[in-house]
Short mmCIF file of C-alpha atoms in Angstrom, two decimals:
data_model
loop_
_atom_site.label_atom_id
_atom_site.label_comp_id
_atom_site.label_asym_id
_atom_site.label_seq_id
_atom_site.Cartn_x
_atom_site.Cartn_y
_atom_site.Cartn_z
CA UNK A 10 136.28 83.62 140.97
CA UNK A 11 136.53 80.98 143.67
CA UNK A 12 133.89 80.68 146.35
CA UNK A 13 136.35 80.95 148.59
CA UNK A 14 137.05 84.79 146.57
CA UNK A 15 133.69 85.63 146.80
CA UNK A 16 133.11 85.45 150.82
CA UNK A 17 136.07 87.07 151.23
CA UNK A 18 134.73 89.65 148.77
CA UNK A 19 131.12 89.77 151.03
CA UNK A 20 133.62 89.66 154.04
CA UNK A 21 135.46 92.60 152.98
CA UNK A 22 132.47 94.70 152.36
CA UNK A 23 131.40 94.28 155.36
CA UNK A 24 134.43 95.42 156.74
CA UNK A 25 134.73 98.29 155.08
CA UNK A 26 130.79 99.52 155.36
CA UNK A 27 131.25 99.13 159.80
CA UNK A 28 134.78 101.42 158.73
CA UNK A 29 132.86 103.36 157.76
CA UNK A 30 130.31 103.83 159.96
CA UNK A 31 132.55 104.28 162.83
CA UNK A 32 134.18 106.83 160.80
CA UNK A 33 130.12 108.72 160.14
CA UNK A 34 129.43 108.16 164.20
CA UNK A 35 133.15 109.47 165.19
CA UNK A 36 133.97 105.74 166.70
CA UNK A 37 137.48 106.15 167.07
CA UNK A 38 138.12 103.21 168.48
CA UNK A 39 135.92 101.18 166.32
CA UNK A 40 137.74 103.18 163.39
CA UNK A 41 141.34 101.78 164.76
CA UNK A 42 139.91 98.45 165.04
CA UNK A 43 138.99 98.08 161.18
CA UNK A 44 141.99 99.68 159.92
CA UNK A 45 144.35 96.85 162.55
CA UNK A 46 142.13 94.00 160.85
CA UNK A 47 143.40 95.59 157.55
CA UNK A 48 146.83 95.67 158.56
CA UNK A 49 146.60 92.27 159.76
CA UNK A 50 144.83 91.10 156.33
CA UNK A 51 148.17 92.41 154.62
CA UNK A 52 150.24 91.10 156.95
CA UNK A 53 148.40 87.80 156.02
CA UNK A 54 148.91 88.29 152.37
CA UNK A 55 152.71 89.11 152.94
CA UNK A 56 152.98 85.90 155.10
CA UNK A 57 151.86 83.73 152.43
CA UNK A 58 154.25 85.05 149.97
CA UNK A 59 156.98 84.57 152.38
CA UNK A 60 155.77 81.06 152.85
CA UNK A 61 155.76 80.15 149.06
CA UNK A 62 158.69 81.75 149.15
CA UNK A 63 157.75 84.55 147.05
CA UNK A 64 158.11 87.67 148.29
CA UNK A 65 158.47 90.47 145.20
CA UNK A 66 161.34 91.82 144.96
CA UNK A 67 161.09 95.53 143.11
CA UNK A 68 161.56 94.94 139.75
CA UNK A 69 158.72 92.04 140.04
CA UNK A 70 156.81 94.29 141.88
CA UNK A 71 156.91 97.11 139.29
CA UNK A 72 156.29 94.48 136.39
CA UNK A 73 153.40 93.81 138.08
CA UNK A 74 151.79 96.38 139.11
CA UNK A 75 152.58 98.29 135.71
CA UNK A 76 151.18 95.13 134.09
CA UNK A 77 148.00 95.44 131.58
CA UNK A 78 147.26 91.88 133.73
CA UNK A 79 145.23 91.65 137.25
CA UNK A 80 147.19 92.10 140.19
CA UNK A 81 146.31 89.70 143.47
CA UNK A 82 142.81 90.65 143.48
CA UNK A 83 142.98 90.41 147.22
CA UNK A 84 145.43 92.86 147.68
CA UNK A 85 142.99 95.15 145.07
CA UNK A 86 139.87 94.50 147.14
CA UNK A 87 141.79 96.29 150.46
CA UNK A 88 143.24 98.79 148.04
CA UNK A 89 139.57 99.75 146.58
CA UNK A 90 137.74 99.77 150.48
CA UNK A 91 141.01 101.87 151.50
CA UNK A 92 139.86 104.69 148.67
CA UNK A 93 135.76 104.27 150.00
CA UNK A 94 137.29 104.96 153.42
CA UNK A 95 139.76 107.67 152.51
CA UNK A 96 136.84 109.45 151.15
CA UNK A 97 134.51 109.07 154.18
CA UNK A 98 137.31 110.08 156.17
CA UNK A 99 137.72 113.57 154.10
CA UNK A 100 133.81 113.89 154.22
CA UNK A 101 133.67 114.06 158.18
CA UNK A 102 136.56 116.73 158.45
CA UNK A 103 137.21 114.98 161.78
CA UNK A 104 140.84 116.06 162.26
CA UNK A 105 141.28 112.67 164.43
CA UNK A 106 139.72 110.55 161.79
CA UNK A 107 141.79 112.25 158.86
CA UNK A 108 144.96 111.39 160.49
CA UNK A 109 144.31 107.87 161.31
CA UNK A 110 142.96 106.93 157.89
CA UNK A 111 145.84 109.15 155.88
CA UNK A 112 148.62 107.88 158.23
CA UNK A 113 147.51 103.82 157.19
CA UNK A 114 149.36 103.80 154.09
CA UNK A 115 152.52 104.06 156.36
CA UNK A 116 151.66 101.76 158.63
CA UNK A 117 151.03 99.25 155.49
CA UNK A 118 154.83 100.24 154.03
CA UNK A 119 155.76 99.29 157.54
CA UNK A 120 154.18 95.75 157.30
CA UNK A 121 155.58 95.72 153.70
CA UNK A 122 158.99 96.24 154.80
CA UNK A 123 159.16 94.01 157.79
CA UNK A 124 158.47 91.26 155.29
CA UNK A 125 161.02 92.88 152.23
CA UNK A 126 158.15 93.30 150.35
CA UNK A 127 157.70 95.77 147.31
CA UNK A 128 154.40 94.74 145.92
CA UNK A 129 152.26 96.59 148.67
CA UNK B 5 133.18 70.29 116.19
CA UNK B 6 129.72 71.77 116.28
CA UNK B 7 128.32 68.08 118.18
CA UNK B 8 131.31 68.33 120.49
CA UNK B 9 130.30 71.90 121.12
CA UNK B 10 126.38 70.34 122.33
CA UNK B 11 127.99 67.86 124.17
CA UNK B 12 129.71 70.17 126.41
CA UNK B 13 126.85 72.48 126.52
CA UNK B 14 124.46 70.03 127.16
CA UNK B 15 122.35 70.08 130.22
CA UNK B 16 124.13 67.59 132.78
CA UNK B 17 127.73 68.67 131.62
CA UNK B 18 126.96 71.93 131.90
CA UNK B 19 125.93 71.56 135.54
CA UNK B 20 128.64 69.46 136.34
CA UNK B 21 131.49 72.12 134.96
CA UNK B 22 129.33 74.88 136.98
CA UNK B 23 129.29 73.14 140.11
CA UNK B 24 133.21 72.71 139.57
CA UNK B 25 134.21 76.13 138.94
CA UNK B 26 131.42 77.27 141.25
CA UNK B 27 133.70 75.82 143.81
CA UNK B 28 137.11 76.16 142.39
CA UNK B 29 136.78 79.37 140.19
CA UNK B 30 137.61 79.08 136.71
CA UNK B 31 140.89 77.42 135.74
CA UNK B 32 139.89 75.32 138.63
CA UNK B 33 141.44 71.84 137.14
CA UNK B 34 144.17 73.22 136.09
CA UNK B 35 144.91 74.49 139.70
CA UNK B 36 143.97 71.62 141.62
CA UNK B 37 146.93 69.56 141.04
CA UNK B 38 149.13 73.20 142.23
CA UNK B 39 147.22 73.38 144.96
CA UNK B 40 147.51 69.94 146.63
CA UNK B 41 151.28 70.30 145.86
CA UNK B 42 151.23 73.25 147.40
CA UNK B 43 149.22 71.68 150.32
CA UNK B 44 151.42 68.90 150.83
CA UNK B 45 154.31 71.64 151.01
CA UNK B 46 152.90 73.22 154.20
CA UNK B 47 153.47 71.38 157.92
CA UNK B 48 150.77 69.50 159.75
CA UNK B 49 150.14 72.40 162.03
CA UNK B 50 149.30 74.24 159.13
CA UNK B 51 146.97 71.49 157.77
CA UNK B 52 145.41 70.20 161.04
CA UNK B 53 144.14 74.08 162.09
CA UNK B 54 142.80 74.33 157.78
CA UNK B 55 140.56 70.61 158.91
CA UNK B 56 139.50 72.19 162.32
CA UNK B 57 138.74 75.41 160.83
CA UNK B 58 136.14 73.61 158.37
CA UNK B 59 135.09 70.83 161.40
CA UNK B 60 133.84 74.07 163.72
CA UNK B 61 131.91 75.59 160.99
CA UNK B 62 128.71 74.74 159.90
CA UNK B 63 129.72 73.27 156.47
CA UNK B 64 129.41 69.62 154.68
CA UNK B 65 133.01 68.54 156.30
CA UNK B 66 131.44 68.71 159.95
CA UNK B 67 128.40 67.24 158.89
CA UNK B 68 130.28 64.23 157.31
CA UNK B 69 132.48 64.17 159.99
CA UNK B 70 130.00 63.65 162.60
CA UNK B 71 128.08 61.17 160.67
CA UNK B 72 131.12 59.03 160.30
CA UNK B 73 131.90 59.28 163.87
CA UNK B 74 127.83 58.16 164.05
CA UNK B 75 128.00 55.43 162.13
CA UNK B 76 131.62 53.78 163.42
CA UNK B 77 130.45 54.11 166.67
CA UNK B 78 127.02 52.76 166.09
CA UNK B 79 127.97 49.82 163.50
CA UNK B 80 130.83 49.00 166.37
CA UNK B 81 128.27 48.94 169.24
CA UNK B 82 125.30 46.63 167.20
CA UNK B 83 128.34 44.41 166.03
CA UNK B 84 130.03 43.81 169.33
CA UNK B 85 127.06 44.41 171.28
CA UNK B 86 124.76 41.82 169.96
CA UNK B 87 121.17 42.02 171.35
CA UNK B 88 119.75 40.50 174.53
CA UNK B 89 115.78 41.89 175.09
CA UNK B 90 115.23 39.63 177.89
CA UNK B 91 118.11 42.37 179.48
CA UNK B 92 117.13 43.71 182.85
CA UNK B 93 114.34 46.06 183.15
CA UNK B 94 117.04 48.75 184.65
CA UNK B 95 119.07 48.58 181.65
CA UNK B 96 115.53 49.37 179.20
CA UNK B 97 114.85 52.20 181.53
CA UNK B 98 118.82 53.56 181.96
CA UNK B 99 118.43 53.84 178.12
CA UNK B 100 115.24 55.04 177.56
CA UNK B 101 116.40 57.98 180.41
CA UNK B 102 119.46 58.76 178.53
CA UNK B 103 117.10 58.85 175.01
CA UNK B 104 115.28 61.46 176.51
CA UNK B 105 118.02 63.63 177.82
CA UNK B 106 119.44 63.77 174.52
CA UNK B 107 116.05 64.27 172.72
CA UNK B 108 116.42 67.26 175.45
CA UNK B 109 119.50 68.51 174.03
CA UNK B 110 118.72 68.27 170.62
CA UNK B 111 115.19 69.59 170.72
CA UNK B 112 115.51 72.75 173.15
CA UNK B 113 119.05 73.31 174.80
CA UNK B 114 121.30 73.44 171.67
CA UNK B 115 118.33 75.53 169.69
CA UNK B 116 117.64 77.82 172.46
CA UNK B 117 121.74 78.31 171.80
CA UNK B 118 121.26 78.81 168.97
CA UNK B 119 118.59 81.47 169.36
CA UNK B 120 121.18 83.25 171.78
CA UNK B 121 123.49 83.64 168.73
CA UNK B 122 121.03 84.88 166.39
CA UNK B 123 119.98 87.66 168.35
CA UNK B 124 123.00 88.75 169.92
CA UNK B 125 123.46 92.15 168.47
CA UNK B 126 126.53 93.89 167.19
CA UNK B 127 128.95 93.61 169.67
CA UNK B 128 130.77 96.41 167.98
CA UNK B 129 133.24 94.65 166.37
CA UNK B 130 134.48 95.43 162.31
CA UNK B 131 136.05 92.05 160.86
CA UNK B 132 132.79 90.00 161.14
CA UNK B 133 129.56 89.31 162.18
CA UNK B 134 128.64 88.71 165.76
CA UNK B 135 126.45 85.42 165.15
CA UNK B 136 129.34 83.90 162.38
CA UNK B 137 132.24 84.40 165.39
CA UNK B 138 130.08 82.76 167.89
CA UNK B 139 128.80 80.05 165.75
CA UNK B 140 132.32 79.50 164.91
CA UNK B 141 133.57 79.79 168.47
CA UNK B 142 130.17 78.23 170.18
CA UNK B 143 130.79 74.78 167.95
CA UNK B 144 127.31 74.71 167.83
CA UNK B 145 126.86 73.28 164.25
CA UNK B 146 129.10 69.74 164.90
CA UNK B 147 127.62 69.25 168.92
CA UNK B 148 124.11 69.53 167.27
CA UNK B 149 124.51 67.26 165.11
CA UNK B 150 126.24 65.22 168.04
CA UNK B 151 123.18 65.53 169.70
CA UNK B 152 121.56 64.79 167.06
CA UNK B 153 122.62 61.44 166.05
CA UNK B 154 122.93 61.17 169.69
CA UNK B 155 119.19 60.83 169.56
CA UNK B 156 119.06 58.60 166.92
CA UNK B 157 122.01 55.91 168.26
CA UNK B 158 120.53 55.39 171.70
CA UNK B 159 117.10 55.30 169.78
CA UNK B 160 118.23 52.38 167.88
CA UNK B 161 120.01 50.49 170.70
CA UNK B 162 116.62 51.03 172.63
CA UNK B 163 115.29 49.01 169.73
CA UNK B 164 117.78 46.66 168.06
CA UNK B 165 120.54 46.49 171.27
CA UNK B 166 119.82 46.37 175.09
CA UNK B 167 123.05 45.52 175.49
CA UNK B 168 125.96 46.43 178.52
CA UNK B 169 128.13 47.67 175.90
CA UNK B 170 125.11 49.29 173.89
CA UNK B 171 124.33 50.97 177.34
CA UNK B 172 127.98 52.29 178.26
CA UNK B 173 128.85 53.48 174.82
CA UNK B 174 125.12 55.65 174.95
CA UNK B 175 126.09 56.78 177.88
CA UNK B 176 129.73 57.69 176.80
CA UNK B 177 127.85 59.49 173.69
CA UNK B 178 125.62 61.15 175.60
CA UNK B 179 128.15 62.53 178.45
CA UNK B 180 130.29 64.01 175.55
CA UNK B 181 127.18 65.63 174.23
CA UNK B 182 126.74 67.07 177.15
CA UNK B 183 129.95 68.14 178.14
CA UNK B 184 130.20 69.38 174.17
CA UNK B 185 126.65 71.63 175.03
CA UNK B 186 128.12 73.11 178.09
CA UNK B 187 131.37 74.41 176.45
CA UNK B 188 128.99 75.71 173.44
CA UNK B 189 127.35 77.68 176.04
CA UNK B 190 130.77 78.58 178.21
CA UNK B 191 132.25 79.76 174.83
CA UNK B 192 129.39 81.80 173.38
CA UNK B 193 128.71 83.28 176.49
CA UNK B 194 132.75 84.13 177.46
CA UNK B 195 133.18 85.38 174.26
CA UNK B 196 129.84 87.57 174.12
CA UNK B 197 130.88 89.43 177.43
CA UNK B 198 134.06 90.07 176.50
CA UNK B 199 134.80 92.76 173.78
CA UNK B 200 138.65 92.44 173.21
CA UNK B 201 138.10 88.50 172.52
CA UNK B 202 135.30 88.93 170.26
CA UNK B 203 137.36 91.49 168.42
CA UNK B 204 140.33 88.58 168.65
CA UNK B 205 138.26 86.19 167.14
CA UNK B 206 136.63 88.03 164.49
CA UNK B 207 139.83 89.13 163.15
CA UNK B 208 140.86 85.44 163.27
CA UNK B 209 138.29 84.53 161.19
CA UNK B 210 138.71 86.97 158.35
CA UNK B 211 142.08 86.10 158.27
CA UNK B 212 141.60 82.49 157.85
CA UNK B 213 139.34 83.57 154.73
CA UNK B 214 141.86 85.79 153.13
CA UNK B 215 144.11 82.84 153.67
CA UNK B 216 141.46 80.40 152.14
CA UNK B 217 141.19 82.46 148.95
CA UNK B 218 145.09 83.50 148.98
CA UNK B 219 145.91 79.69 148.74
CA UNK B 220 143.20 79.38 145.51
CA UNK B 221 144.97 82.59 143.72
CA UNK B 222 148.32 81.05 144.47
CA UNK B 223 147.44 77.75 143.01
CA UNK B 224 146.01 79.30 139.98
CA UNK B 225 148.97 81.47 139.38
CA UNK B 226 151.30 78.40 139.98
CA UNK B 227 149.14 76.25 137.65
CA UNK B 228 149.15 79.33 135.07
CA UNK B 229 152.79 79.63 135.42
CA UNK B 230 152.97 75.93 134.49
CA UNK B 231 150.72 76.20 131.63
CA UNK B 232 152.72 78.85 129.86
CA UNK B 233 155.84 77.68 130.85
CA UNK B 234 154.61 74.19 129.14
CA UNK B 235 153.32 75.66 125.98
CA UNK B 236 156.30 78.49 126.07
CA UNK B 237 159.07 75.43 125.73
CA UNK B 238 156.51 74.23 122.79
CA UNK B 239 156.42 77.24 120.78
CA UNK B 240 153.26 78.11 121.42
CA UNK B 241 150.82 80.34 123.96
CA UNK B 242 147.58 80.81 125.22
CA UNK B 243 146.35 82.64 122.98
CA UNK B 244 144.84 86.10 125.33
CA UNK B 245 147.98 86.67 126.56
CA UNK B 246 149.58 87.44 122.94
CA UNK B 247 149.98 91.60 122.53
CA UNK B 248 147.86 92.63 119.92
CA UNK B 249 151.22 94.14 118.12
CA UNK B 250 152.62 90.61 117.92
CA UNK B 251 149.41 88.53 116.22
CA UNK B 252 151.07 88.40 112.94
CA UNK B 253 153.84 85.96 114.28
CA UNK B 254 150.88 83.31 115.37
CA UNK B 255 148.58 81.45 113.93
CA UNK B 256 145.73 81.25 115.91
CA UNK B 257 143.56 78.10 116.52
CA UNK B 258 139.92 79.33 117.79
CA UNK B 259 137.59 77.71 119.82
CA UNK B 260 133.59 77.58 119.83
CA UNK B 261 131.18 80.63 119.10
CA UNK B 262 129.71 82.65 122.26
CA UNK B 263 131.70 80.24 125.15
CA UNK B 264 134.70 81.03 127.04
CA UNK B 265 137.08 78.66 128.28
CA UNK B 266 136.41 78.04 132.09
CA UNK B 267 139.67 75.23 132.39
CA UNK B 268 142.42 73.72 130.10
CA UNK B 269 143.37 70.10 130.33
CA UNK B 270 147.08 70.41 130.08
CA UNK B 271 148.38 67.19 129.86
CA UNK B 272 145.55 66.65 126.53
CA UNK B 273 146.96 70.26 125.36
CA UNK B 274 150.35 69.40 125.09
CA UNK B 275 149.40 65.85 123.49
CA UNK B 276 147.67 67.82 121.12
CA UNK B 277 150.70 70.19 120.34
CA UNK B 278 153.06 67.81 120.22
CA UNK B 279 151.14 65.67 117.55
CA UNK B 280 150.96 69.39 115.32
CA UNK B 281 153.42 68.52 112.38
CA UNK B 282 156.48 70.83 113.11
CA UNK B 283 159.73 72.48 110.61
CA UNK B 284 162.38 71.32 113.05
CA UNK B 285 162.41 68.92 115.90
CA UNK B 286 162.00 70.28 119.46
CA UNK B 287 164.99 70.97 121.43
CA UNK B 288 164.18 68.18 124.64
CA UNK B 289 166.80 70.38 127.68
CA UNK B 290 163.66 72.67 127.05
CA UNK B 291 161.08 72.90 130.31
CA UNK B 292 158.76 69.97 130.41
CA UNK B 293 155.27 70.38 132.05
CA UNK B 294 155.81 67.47 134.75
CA UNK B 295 158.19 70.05 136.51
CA UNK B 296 157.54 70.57 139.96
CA UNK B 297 155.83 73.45 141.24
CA UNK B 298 158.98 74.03 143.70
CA UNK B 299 161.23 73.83 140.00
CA UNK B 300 158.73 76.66 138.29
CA UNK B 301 158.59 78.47 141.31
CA UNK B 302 161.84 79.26 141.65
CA UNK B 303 162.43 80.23 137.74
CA UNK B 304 159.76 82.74 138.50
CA UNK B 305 157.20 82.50 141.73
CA UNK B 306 154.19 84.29 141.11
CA UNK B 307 153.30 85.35 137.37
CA UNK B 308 151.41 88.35 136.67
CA UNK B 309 148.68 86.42 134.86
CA UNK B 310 145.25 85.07 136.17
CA UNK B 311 142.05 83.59 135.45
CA UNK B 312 142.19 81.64 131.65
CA UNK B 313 138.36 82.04 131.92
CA UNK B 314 138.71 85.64 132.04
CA UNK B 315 140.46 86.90 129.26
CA UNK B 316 138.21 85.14 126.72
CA UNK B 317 134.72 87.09 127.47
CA UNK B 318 137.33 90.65 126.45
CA UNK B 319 139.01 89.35 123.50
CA UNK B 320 137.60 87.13 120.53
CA UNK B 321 137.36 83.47 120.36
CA UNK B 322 141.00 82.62 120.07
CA UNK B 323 142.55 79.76 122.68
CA UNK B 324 145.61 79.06 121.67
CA UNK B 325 148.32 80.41 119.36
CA UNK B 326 151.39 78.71 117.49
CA UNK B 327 154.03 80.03 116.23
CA UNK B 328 154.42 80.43 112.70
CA UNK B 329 158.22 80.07 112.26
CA UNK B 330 157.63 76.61 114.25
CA UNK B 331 155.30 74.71 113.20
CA UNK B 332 154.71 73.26 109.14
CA UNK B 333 151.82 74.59 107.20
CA UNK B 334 148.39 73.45 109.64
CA UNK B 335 145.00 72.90 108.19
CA UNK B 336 143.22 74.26 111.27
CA UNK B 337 139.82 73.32 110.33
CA UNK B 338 140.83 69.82 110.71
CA UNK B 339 142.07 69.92 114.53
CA UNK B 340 138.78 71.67 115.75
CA UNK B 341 137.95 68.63 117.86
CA UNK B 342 141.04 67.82 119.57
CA UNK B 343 141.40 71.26 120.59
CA UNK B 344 138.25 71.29 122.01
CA UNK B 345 139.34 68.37 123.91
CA UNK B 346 141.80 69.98 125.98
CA UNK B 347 139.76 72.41 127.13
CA UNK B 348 136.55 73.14 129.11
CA UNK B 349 134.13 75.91 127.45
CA UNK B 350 131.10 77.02 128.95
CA UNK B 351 128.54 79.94 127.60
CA UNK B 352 129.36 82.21 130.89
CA UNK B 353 130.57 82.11 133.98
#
């Protein structure tokens, strides 16, 4: 793993540990600001496949993900913190909190299709 | 084989390789050449933010890059300059004033900056730490060392260079330091009273790190692509990625005991397959490794495959794998060395 992996890695914790937190003190608006820096991280991942010109199409995208390979490890870092927070989330039974963090999946499809992407 | 094996395991070798893939991951040879294609493929917008991103940061770059600056503007100013000490006693003392207002800088304003930064508390932001964004947005890192060698250039024309142009380029120095200290302090201090921009900016700087380690898993999968594309138009593979259902079809050349393989040489690897004695002749409209990475990415962009280094430490000490059907009869005791030449091992990464 790159250096450049592993602060992203430290990064990424971090991230997801003040997610949750805001999710444990009922910071709503801290809450919707971690899961927009997510959406932007994708939307940063998707951008650079665009660039390389590389965006999967769905066959890729299944071969891939169905794969006994590693995925983008990246894209398996956000997926991972997504689960941690999805689980803090059901732990508060904050009906406000639930529906933000169980409605992000859709806003990530969203992202995915603006750039024709399968992969996400 | 086994002295080839203590030469790469040997003390300063083994540094050297761990320093590399400390810094490039494993595979990281193999991706550098991807990577700077794929650099040059980007604009200079692209490229210019990627150099200011590492100047404003506290990181060997800005370091270098100031010292640089230091040392053409100094070596300039001593050359053209020359050196008159019978110069006016206004000149000595417009110097030694200037000396001590950047000793000033350096010593206590830029520090007690710096201070500010370190205890500015959460400011209730997610993407990062308070104290990276404003050391980031602040500059502080590059306009202390400014001040810095600031210090030490009007120091030295005190002593070597009383000089009009010695006095006007200190003074030039000096007013950017200054100019640079008050924006550190406009920046930090903006950007700490102002939630939505500190929010802005540590987004920003995430992102800029996802992109940083996007571009070093892009560059490995290009450079992985290119590998097994190369060895694939050879009839042969690296050897991990063979299903376990299919071994029978390979013969399998191993490497060392208790190492994994942290990069492959490529261009040494295909030498070395090339020179294996083969049944037929190899078809030559086949792919060639010296494609470009725009020519492999558009057979097939991104490959699902990752880090060589990886696979090794799960499956045993196999590296690469020929086909049976392709290659004549292969004493593989006897090519232990130059397989060992194409490829880096180490005892763990």
């Amino acid at each position: 793993m790159s250096s450049h992996a592993r602060r992203l890695q430290a990064e990424l914790d971090f991230l997801r540990d003040s997610t949750i937190g805001a999710i444990r003190d009922r910071r709503l608006g801290l809450l919707k600001d971690g899961l927009d820096v997510y959406e932007e991280l994708v939307g940063v991942f998707l951008g650079q496949l665009s660039a390389l010109d590389s965006a999967y199409s769905r066959e890729r995208a299944l071969r891939e993900i169905h794969s006994i390979g590693e995925g983008w490890s990246e894209v398996e870092w956000i997926e991972r913190n997504y689960r941690d927070i999805l689980d803090a989330g059901f732990n508060c039974e904050d009906q406000a909190v639930i529906d933000d963090v169980l409605y992000f999946p859709m806003r990530l499809a969203h992202v995915a299709s603006r750039h024709r992407d399968y992969y996400i | 084989m086994g002295r080839l094996v203590d030469w790469y395991a040997s003390p300063p070798v083994a540094f050297v390789l761990d320093r590399w893939n400390r810094k490039h991951g494993p595979g990281g040879r193999l991706a550098a050449r991807a990577r700077i294609e794929l650099w040059r493929g980007r604009g200079w917008r692209w490229r210019i933010r990627r150099l200011a991103f590492r100047l404003v940061s506290p990181t060997p770059s800005s370091l270098l890059g100031s010292f640089v600056l230091f040392a053409i503007v100094a070596s300039l100013t001593l050359l053209l300059g020359g050196s008159d000490l019978r110069s006016s006693r206004q000149l000595s003392g417009g110097l030694e004033t200037m000396w001590q207002v950047q000793a000033a800088l350096a010593a206590l304003a830029l520090p007690l900056l710096g201070l500010i930064i370190q205890l500015a508390g959460e400011q209730g932001q997610t993407a990062a730490r308070t104290h990276e964004v404003l050391t980031r947005q602040s500059w502080i890192f590059p306009i202390s060392c400014l001040a810095l060698f600031g210090t030490l250039f009007v120091g030295g024309l005190l002593v070597w260079s009383r000089s009009t142009l010695g006095a006007t380029t200190g003074g030039g120095w000096l007013t950017l330091t200054v100019v640079m200290a008050l924006l550190a302090y406009y920046r930090s201090l903006r950007t700490l009273n102002d939630p939505l921009l500190m929010r802005r900016l540590a987004t920003k700087l995430l992102q800029e790190r996802m992109q940083n380690s996007l571009d070093y898993s892009a560059a490995l999968r290009v450079a992985n692509n290119r590998l097994l594309a190369a060895l694939s138009s050879r009839q042969a593979t690296y050897f991990p990625y063979v299903a376990r259902s299919d071994r029978r079809r390979w013969l399998v050349l191993e490497g060392p005991p208790d190492m994994v393989v942290s990069d492959v040489r490529l261009g040494r690897l295909l030498r070395f397959i090339d020179s294996l004695p083969r049944i037929a002749p190899l078809a030559t409209s086949e792919p060639q490794a010296s494609e470009s990475v725009a020519a492999s990415r558009a057979d097939e962009p991104i490959r699902l495959l990752k880090v060589p280094g990886d696979r090794l430490l799960l499956n045993d000490r196999g590296v690469l794998a020929l086909r049976l059907d392709a290659f004549a009869p292969i004493k593989r005791e006897s090519l232990g060395s130059l397989l060992l030449a194409a490829f880096d091992f180490e005892t763990g990464l």
